[in-house]
């Protein structure tokens, strides 16, 4: 007998598994199919979670080697046990993926294993079995992009996946792309001892982020020892027994230079993943960038087939996918849902961290919106000083007419957490005055947010 579901979710990443859990909570008979043996998708298996484990471990290693002495801690000879660091990271991944298994069982979600092919509305084939579902949700995520003529072998030329499992610390590493992955994974291997060169096509790193933050990030990362080749493009990468030889040209054209490195990390972006899903046969429309086209209710052109997460338009971020999964589940259960794409925070987990929400100054200028900016440096924050971590600043942008917060951009200690206060205020359509008049505990890093809000009205206290 054919197994029939209310909802069959394809892909168990943050978009898919959250959607499945919420559907089940709302009483829908739900299955989730995943081709990996473990749940959690790219994020939990080879993305956010393992990279954050390595970022945290490598940060402690660097602190012990370079900063402990400054605060009066003496240690003997510092050593790196890379296999143990990797084992810790693998343990973190296992605990997280097992956690999703538990949640599936708890919520009575049928976990199906295999690659799914959509046969048409209401029908999905997995292995030799055809399942029926009233609603099909495509949550297949994204895959790494590469450059023409450069093949990722995950040994010498690696993607973010290979960069999480290098057996030794390379002496030299070239990172192609100065975006989020390039800077996070470049930072990990630089801290562990590699000489890292980031090659970026544009004239600055982190495209799309606030200009001032980008400038500060570049300055700090250079000071930490990363080399940058900006306005440069890699035209070839030849892998040989000794390493990889790169040919690099100025983006505007001109003479090429060579760079020989042990390892190349390809981090020039990701692309939607729809291989083998049978979308063409099923008649599901894609846009000109290969993303599944959806309407405001995440429905594709085929009734009953939906898509969420990296495979559709919008930022490729786990929390965006999760929110879409929740909302879609609620809509499938007859409720309503809404997501404000302007209020999706972005965090880069380098140290200092970098975070943002809402509009940048550049975007406000381009849109002709009058705004006031307030900025506060961590140098003037007591807690940051006490932590010995006083680089960076918080910047808040508010509407000149209404004082409503339009954006926040931060670089500094723990700003990946601090940004959330501003996201909440913006979600409630709050003003800079609201933040400034809210009591912030002392001494905390959050006071920098309050001071930046005070600075919007030119009345900061501590600068
Ligand atoms: P990205 O889009 O963040 O950065 C790619 C960079 O490569 C850009 O700066 C771009 O200008 C540059 N580039 C493109 N072509 C180039 C070329 N031929 N030569 C040199 N540079 C070139 O993409 P990335 O870092 O690969 O990350 C992929 C996705 O994963 C992003 O959407 C990112 O938001 C997401 N992600 C998010 C994380 C987070 O939220 N902390 C962590 C890791 C990934």
Coordinates of C-alpha atoms and ligand atoms in Angstrom, one line a residue:
X1 CA 0.0 0.0 0.0
X2 CA 1.3 3.5 -0.9
X3 CA 2.4 5.5 2.2
X4 CA 0.5 8.8 2.2
X5 CA 1.5 11.9 4.1
X6 CA 0.1 15.4 4.6
X7 CA 3.6 16.8 4.1
X8 CA 6.8 15.3 2.7
X9 CA 9.8 17.5 3.2
X10 CA 12.8 16.9 1.0
X11 CA 16.0 17.7 2.8
X12 CA 16.8 17.7 6.5
X13 CA 18.8 20.9 6.8
X14 CA 17.7 23.8 9.1
X15 CA 14.9 24.7 6.6
X16 CA 13.6 21.1 6.1
X17 CA 13.9 19.7 9.6
X18 CA 12.4 22.8 11.3
X19 CA 9.5 22.7 8.8
X20 CA 9.0 19.0 9.4
X21 CA 9.0 19.5 13.2
X22 CA 6.5 22.4 13.0
X23 CA 4.2 20.5 10.6
X24 CA 4.2 17.5 13.0
X25 CA 3.5 19.8 16.0
X26 CA 0.5 21.2 14.2
X27 CA -0.9 17.7 13.7
X28 CA 0.1 17.1 10.1
X29 CA 1.3 13.6 9.1
X30 CA 4.9 14.3 8.2
X31 CA 7.9 12.6 6.6
X32 CA 11.3 14.1 5.9
X33 CA 13.6 12.5 3.4
X34 CA 17.4 13.0 3.5
X35 CA 20.1 11.4 1.4
X36 CA 22.9 11.9 4.0
X37 CA 23.0 9.3 6.7
X38 CA 22.8 12.0 9.3
X39 CA 20.2 14.7 9.7
X40 CA 20.9 18.5 9.9
X41 CA 22.1 19.2 6.3
X42 CA 25.1 21.3 5.4
X43 CA 24.7 23.5 8.4
X44 CA 25.1 20.8 11.1
X45 CA 27.3 18.3 9.2
X46 CA 29.7 20.4 7.1
X47 CA 28.9 24.1 7.7
X48 CA 27.9 26.4 10.5
X49 CA 28.4 23.9 13.4
X50 CA 31.7 22.3 12.7
X51 CA 33.2 25.6 11.5
X52 CA 32.1 27.3 14.7
X53 CA 33.7 24.4 16.7
X54 CA 37.0 25.0 14.9
X55 CA 36.7 28.8 15.2
X56 CA 36.2 28.5 18.9
X57 CA 39.0 26.0 19.4
X58 CA 41.5 27.9 17.2
X59 CA 40.6 31.1 19.0
X60 CA 41.5 29.6 22.3
X61 CA 44.7 28.3 20.9
X62 CA 45.6 31.7 19.6
X63 CA 44.7 33.3 22.9
X64 CA 46.9 30.9 24.8
X65 CA 49.8 31.5 22.5
X66 CA 49.6 35.2 21.9
X67 CA 47.4 36.9 24.5
X68 CA 47.5 35.0 27.8
X69 CA 50.9 36.5 28.8
X70 CA 49.3 40.0 28.4
X71 CA 46.8 39.2 31.2
X72 CA 49.3 37.5 33.5
X73 CA 48.9 33.9 32.6
X74 CA 52.0 31.9 32.0
X75 CA 51.9 28.6 30.3
X76 CA 54.6 26.1 29.3
X77 CA 55.3 25.2 25.7
X78 CA 52.1 25.5 23.7
X79 CA 51.2 22.6 21.5
X80 CA 48.6 21.8 18.9
X81 CA 46.9 18.4 18.8
X82 CA 45.0 18.8 15.5
X83 CA 43.5 15.2 15.5
X84 CA 42.1 16.0 19.0
X85 CA 40.7 19.3 17.9
X86 CA 39.1 17.6 14.9
X87 CA 37.7 14.9 17.2
X88 CA 36.1 17.5 19.4
X89 CA 34.6 19.1 16.3
X90 CA 33.2 15.7 15.1
X91 CA 31.7 15.1 18.5
X92 CA 29.9 18.5 18.4
X93 CA 28.5 17.6 15.0
X94 CA 27.4 14.1 16.2
X95 CA 25.7 15.5 19.2
X96 CA 23.8 18.1 17.1
X97 CA 22.8 15.6 14.3
X98 CA 21.7 13.0 16.9
X99 CA 19.7 15.8 18.6
X100 CA 17.6 16.2 15.4
X101 CA 17.1 12.4 15.3
X102 CA 15.7 12.6 18.8
X103 CA 13.4 15.5 17.8
X104 CA 12.1 13.5 14.8
X105 CA 11.2 10.6 17.0
X106 CA 9.7 12.9 19.7
X107 CA 7.5 14.5 17.0
X108 CA 6.7 11.2 15.3
X109 CA 8.1 12.3 12.0
X110 CA 8.9 9.5 9.5
X111 CA 12.5 9.7 8.6
X112 CA 13.1 8.4 5.0
X113 CA 16.6 7.9 3.8
X114 CA 17.6 8.3 0.1
X115 CA 17.6 10.7 -2.8
X116 CA 14.1 11.9 -3.6
X117 CA 12.8 12.5 -7.1
X118 CA 9.6 14.5 -7.6
X119 CA 7.4 12.7 -10.1
X120 CA 4.8 15.5 -10.1
X121 CA 2.3 17.1 -7.7
X122 CA 1.7 14.7 -4.8
X123 CA 4.2 12.0 -5.8
X124 CA 7.8 11.5 -4.6
X125 CA 10.0 8.5 -5.5
X126 CA 12.7 7.4 -3.0
X127 CA 14.7 4.3 -4.1
X128 CA 12.1 2.0 -5.7
X129 CA 9.2 3.3 -3.6
X130 CA 6.7 6.0 -4.5
X131 CA 5.2 8.0 -1.6
X132 CA 2.2 10.2 -1.8
X133 CA 1.9 13.6 -0.1
X134 CA -0.6 16.4 -0.2
X135 CA 2.2 18.9 0.1
X136 CA 5.8 18.5 -1.0
X137 CA 8.4 20.9 0.4
X138 CA 11.7 21.2 -1.4
X139 CA 14.4 22.1 1.1
X140 CA 17.5 20.8 -0.7
X141 CA 19.8 23.7 0.1
X142 CA 22.8 24.7 -1.8
X143 CA 26.2 23.4 -3.0
X144 CA 29.6 25.1 -3.4
X145 CA 30.3 27.1 -6.5
X146 CA 33.7 27.0 -8.2
X147 CA 35.4 28.9 -11.0
X148 CA 35.6 27.8 -14.6
X149 CA 38.5 25.3 -15.1
X150 CA 39.1 24.9 -11.4
X151 CA 38.1 21.5 -10.0
X152 CA 37.6 21.0 -6.3
X153 CA 39.3 17.7 -5.3
X154 CA 38.8 18.3 -1.5
X155 CA 42.5 17.4 -1.0
X156 CA 44.6 20.3 -2.3
X157 CA 41.8 22.4 -3.8
X158 CA 39.1 22.3 -1.1
X159 CA 35.7 23.7 -0.5
X160 CA 34.5 24.7 3.0
X161 CA 33.8 20.9 3.5
X162 CA 37.4 19.9 2.8
X163 CA 38.7 22.9 4.8
X164 CA 37.0 21.3 7.9
X165 CA 39.0 18.1 7.7
X166 CA 42.6 19.0 6.7
X167 CA 44.9 16.4 8.2
X168 CA 47.8 18.9 8.8
X169 CA 48.1 22.6 9.1
X170 CA 49.2 23.8 5.7
X171 CA 52.3 26.1 5.6
X172 CA 50.5 28.2 3.0
X173 CA 46.9 28.6 2.0
X174 CA 45.2 30.7 -0.6
X175 CA 41.6 31.5 -0.1
X176 CA 39.7 32.5 -3.2
X177 CA 36.9 34.8 -2.2
X178 CA 36.9 37.3 0.7
X179 CA 33.3 36.6 1.8
X180 CA 32.0 34.9 4.9
X181 CA 33.4 31.4 4.3
X182 CA 36.8 32.6 3.1
X183 CA 37.3 34.8 6.2
X184 CA 36.0 32.3 8.7
X185 CA 37.9 29.3 7.5
X186 CA 40.9 31.5 6.5
X187 CA 40.9 32.7 10.1
X188 CA 40.9 29.1 11.5
X189 CA 43.9 28.0 9.6
X190 CA 45.8 31.3 10.1
X191 CA 45.4 30.9 13.8
X192 CA 46.6 27.3 13.7
X193 CA 49.8 28.4 11.8
X194 CA 49.1 28.7 8.1
X195 CA 50.2 31.8 6.1
X196 CA 46.9 32.7 4.5
X197 CA 46.4 34.9 1.4
X198 CA 42.8 35.9 0.5
X199 CA 42.3 36.7 -3.1
X200 CA 39.1 38.8 -3.7
X201 CA 37.7 40.0 -7.0
X202 CA 36.2 43.2 -5.5
X203 CA 38.2 46.1 -4.0
X204 CA 37.2 45.1 -0.5
X205 CA 36.1 42.1 1.5
X206 CA 32.5 41.2 2.6
X207 CA 30.5 42.6 -0.2
X208 CA 27.0 43.9 0.8
X209 CA 28.0 44.8 4.3
X210 CA 28.4 48.3 5.7
X211 CA 31.3 50.1 4.1
X212 CA 32.8 51.3 7.4
X213 CA 32.6 47.8 8.9
X214 CA 34.2 46.3 5.8
X215 CA 37.1 48.8 6.1
X216 CA 37.6 48.1 9.8
X217 CA 37.4 44.3 9.3
X218 CA 40.0 44.5 6.6
X219 CA 42.4 46.5 8.8
X220 CA 42.0 44.1 11.8
X221 CA 42.3 40.9 9.8
X222 CA 45.5 42.3 8.1
X223 CA 46.9 43.2 11.5
X224 CA 46.2 39.6 12.5
X225 CA 48.4 38.4 9.7
X226 CA 46.1 37.5 6.8
X227 CA 47.5 38.8 3.4
X228 CA 44.9 40.2 1.0
X229 CA 45.1 40.5 -2.7
X230 CA 42.0 42.7 -3.6
X231 CA 40.7 43.6 -7.0
X232 CA 42.3 40.3 -8.2
X233 CA 41.0 37.3 -10.0
X234 CA 42.3 33.8 -10.1
X235 CA 42.5 32.6 -13.7
X236 CA 43.9 29.1 -13.1
X237 CA 44.9 26.7 -10.4
X238 CA 47.2 23.8 -11.3
X239 CA 47.5 21.0 -8.8
X240 CA 50.9 19.3 -8.7
X241 CA 52.8 17.0 -6.3
X242 CA 54.0 19.9 -4.2
X243 CA 50.9 22.0 -4.0
X244 CA 48.9 24.3 -6.2
X245 CA 50.1 27.0 -8.5
X246 CA 47.7 29.9 -8.9
X247 CA 47.6 32.4 -11.7
X248 CA 46.3 35.7 -10.4
X249 CA 45.4 38.8 -12.6
X250 CA 44.2 42.2 -11.6
X251 CA 40.4 42.3 -11.9
X252 CA 40.7 45.2 -14.4
X253 CA 43.1 43.2 -16.6
X254 CA 46.9 43.3 -16.8
X255 CA 49.9 41.0 -16.2
X256 CA 49.3 37.8 -14.2
X257 CA 51.4 36.8 -11.2
X258 CA 51.9 33.3 -9.8
X259 CA 51.3 32.1 -6.3
X260 CA 52.3 28.6 -5.0
X261 CA 50.5 27.3 -2.0
X262 CA 49.9 24.0 -0.2
X263 CA 46.1 24.3 -0.1
X264 CA 43.5 26.4 -1.9
X265 CA 40.1 27.1 -0.4
X266 CA 37.4 27.9 -2.9
X267 CA 34.9 30.3 -1.3
X268 CA 33.3 32.2 -4.1
X269 CA 29.8 31.5 -3.2
X270 CA 27.2 28.8 -3.2
X271 CA 24.5 27.7 -5.7
X272 CA 21.0 26.2 -5.2
X273 CA 21.1 22.4 -5.2
X274 CA 18.4 20.7 -7.3
X275 CA 20.4 17.9 -8.9
X276 CA 18.4 14.7 -9.4
X277 CA 15.2 16.1 -8.0
X278 CA 13.4 15.8 -11.3
X279 CA 12.2 19.3 -11.3
X280 CA 12.3 19.7 -15.1
X281 CA 10.2 16.6 -15.7
X282 CA 7.8 17.6 -12.9
X283 CA 7.5 21.1 -14.5
X284 CA 8.8 23.1 -11.5
X285 CA 10.1 26.5 -12.8
X286 CA 13.5 27.8 -11.9
X287 CA 14.7 31.4 -12.2
X288 CA 17.7 32.6 -14.3
X289 CA 20.0 31.7 -11.4
X290 CA 18.8 28.2 -11.0
X291 CA 16.7 28.9 -7.9
X292 CA 13.3 27.4 -7.5
X293 CA 10.7 30.1 -8.1
X294 CA 8.1 30.6 -5.4
X295 CA 5.3 33.0 -4.7
X296 CA 4.7 34.8 -1.4
X297 CA 3.5 31.6 0.1
X298 CA 6.6 29.6 -0.9
X299 CA 4.5 27.7 -3.5
X300 CA 6.1 26.9 -6.8
X301 CA 4.3 27.1 -10.2
X302 CA 3.0 23.6 -9.4
X303 CA 0.2 23.5 -6.9
X304 CA 1.2 21.6 -3.7
X305 CA 4.9 21.8 -4.3
X306 CA 6.7 24.4 -2.2
X307 CA 10.3 25.4 -1.6
X308 CA 12.3 27.1 1.2
X309 CA 15.8 28.0 2.2
X310 CA 19.0 28.2 0.1
X311 CA 17.2 26.7 -2.9
X312 CA 15.0 29.8 -3.3
X313 CA 15.9 33.5 -3.5
X314 CA 17.3 35.5 -0.5
X315 CA 20.3 35.2 1.7
X316 CA 21.7 31.7 2.1
X317 CA 21.5 31.6 5.8
X318 CA 20.4 28.8 8.1
X319 CA 18.1 31.1 10.2
X320 CA 16.4 32.4 7.1
X321 CA 15.7 28.9 6.0
X322 CA 14.4 28.0 9.5
X323 CA 12.0 30.9 9.6
X324 CA 10.7 30.1 6.2
X325 CA 10.2 26.4 7.3
X326 CA 8.2 27.5 10.4
X327 CA 6.0 29.9 8.4
X328 CA 5.4 27.5 5.6
X329 CA 4.4 24.8 8.1
X330 CA 1.9 27.2 9.8
X331 CA 0.5 28.2 6.4
X332 CA 0.0 24.5 5.5
X333 CA -1.9 24.0 8.7
X334 CA -4.2 26.8 7.8
X335 CA -2.6 29.5 9.8
X336 CA -0.9 32.7 8.6
X337 CA 2.8 33.6 8.6
X338 CA 5.1 36.4 7.7
X339 CA 8.8 37.0 7.4
X340 CA 10.5 40.4 7.1
X341 CA 13.5 39.9 4.9
X342 CA 14.9 43.2 5.9
X343 CA 15.3 42.0 9.5
X344 CA 17.4 38.9 8.9
X345 CA 20.7 39.4 10.8
X346 CA 24.0 38.4 9.4
X347 CA 27.0 37.4 11.5
X348 CA 30.6 36.6 10.5
X349 CA 32.3 34.6 13.2
X350 CA 35.8 35.9 12.9
X351 CA 37.3 37.6 16.0
X352 CA 36.3 40.2 16.4
X353 CA 32.9 39.2 15.2
X354 CA 31.0 41.2 12.6
X355 CA 27.2 41.5 12.5
X356 CA 24.5 43.5 10.7
X357 CA 20.8 44.0 10.3
X358 CA 18.7 46.2 8.2
X359 CA 20.0 48.9 5.8
X360 CA 23.6 49.9 5.4
X361 CA 24.6 53.6 5.1
X362 CA 25.3 53.0 1.4
X363 CA 21.8 51.6 0.8
X364 CA 20.1 54.5 2.7
X365 CA 22.1 57.0 0.7
X366 CA 21.2 55.3 -2.6
X367 CA 17.5 55.2 -1.6
X368 CA 17.6 58.9 -0.7
X369 CA 16.5 58.3 2.9
X370 CA 17.6 60.9 5.4
X371 CA 19.2 59.2 8.5
X372 CA 21.2 59.9 11.6
X373 CA 24.1 57.6 12.5
X374 CA 25.4 57.0 16.0
X375 CA 28.7 55.2 16.5
X376 CA 30.4 53.9 19.7
X377 CA 33.8 52.3 19.9
X378 CA 34.5 49.3 22.1
X379 CA 37.6 51.1 23.3
X380 CA 35.3 53.2 25.5
X381 CA 33.4 50.3 26.9
X382 CA 34.5 49.2 30.3
X383 CA 33.6 45.5 29.9
X384 CA 35.4 45.3 26.5
X385 CA 38.5 46.8 28.1
X386 CA 38.3 44.4 31.1
X387 CA 38.2 41.5 28.6
X388 CA 41.2 43.0 26.7
X389 CA 39.0 43.0 23.6
X390 CA 38.5 46.6 22.6
X391 CA 38.6 46.6 18.9
X392 CA 35.7 47.7 16.7
X393 CA 32.5 49.6 17.2
X394 CA 28.7 49.6 17.1
X395 CA 26.9 51.8 14.6
X396 CA 23.1 52.4 14.6
X397 CA 21.3 54.1 11.8
X398 CA 17.9 55.8 12.5
X399 CA 15.4 57.6 10.3
X400 CA 16.1 61.4 10.5
X401 CA 12.4 62.1 10.6
X402 CA 10.9 59.4 12.9
X403 CA 14.0 58.1 14.7
X404 CA 12.9 54.6 13.8
X405 CA 16.0 52.2 13.7
X406 CA 16.8 51.4 10.1
X407 CA 20.0 49.4 10.5
X408 CA 22.8 48.4 12.8
X409 CA 26.3 47.4 11.9
X410 CA 28.8 46.1 14.4
X411 CA 32.4 44.8 14.6
X412 CA 33.7 43.8 18.0
X413 CA 33.6 41.2 20.8
X414 CA 30.4 39.1 20.8
X415 CA 28.6 41.4 18.4
X416 CA 27.0 38.2 16.9
X417 CA 24.9 38.2 20.1
X418 CA 24.6 42.0 20.5
X419 CA 22.9 42.4 17.2
X420 CA 19.9 40.6 18.4
X421 CA 18.8 43.5 20.7
X422 CA 18.6 45.7 17.6
X423 CA 16.8 43.1 15.6
X424 CA 14.1 42.9 18.3
X425 CA 13.8 46.6 18.5
X426 CA 13.4 46.9 14.7
X427 CA 10.9 44.0 14.7
X428 CA 8.8 46.2 17.1
X429 CA 9.4 49.3 14.8
X430 CA 11.3 50.9 17.7
X431 CA 13.5 54.0 17.7
X432 CA 17.0 54.8 18.7
X433 CA 15.5 56.7 21.6
X434 CA 13.8 53.4 22.7
X435 CA 17.3 51.7 22.9
X436 CA 18.9 54.7 24.5
X437 CA 16.2 54.8 27.3
X438 CA 16.3 51.1 28.0
X439 CA 18.4 50.2 31.0
X440 CA 21.5 48.1 30.0
X441 CA 23.3 46.2 32.7
X442 CA 26.8 47.5 33.7
X443 CA 29.4 46.5 32.9
X444 CA 28.3 44.7 29.7
X445 CA 29.2 44.9 26.1
X446 CA 25.5 45.7 25.5
X447 CA 26.2 49.2 26.8
X448 CA 28.0 49.9 23.5
X449 CA 24.6 49.4 21.8
X450 CA 22.9 51.9 24.2
X451 CA 25.8 54.4 23.7
X452 CA 25.5 54.1 19.9
X453 CA 21.8 54.8 20.2
X454 CA 22.6 57.8 22.4
X455 CA 25.2 58.9 19.8
X456 CA 22.4 58.9 17.2
X457 CA 21.1 62.0 19.1
X458 CA 24.6 63.3 19.7
X459 CA 24.5 62.6 23.4
X460 CA 26.8 59.6 24.2
X461 CA 28.1 59.7 27.7
X462 CA 31.3 57.8 27.5
X463 CA 33.0 59.4 24.5
Ligands
LIG1 P1 30.1 35.0 -0.3 O1 29.1 35.3 -1.3 O2 29.9 35.4 1.1 O3 31.5 35.5 -0.7 C1 32.1 35.1 -2.0 C2 33.2 36.1 -2.2 O4 34.0 35.7 -3.4 C3 32.7 37.5 -2.6 O5 33.4 38.5 -1.8 C4 33.0 37.7 -4.1 O6 33.2 39.0 -4.5 C5 34.2 36.8 -4.2 N1 34.5 36.3 -5.6 C6 33.6 35.8 -6.4 N2 34.2 35.4 -7.6 C7 35.5 35.6 -7.4 C8 36.7 35.4 -8.2 N3 36.6 34.8 -9.4 N4 37.9 35.6 -7.7 C9 38.0 36.2 -6.4 N5 36.9 36.4 -5.6 C10 35.7 36.1 -6.1 O7 30.2 33.4 -0.4 P2 30.9 32.3 0.5 O8 31.8 33.0 1.5 O9 31.4 31.2 -0.3 O10 29.6 31.8 1.4 C11 28.5 31.2 0.7 C12 27.3 31.4 1.4 O11 27.3 30.8 2.7 C13 27.0 32.8 1.6 O12 25.6 33.1 1.2 C14 27.1 33.0 3.1 O13 26.3 34.0 3.6 C15 26.8 31.7 3.7 N6 27.6 31.4 4.9 C16 27.2 32.1 6.0 C17 27.9 32.0 7.2 C18 27.5 32.8 8.3 O14 26.4 33.3 8.4 N7 28.4 33.0 9.3 C19 29.1 31.1 7.2 C20 29.4 30.5 6.0 C21 28.6 30.7 4.9

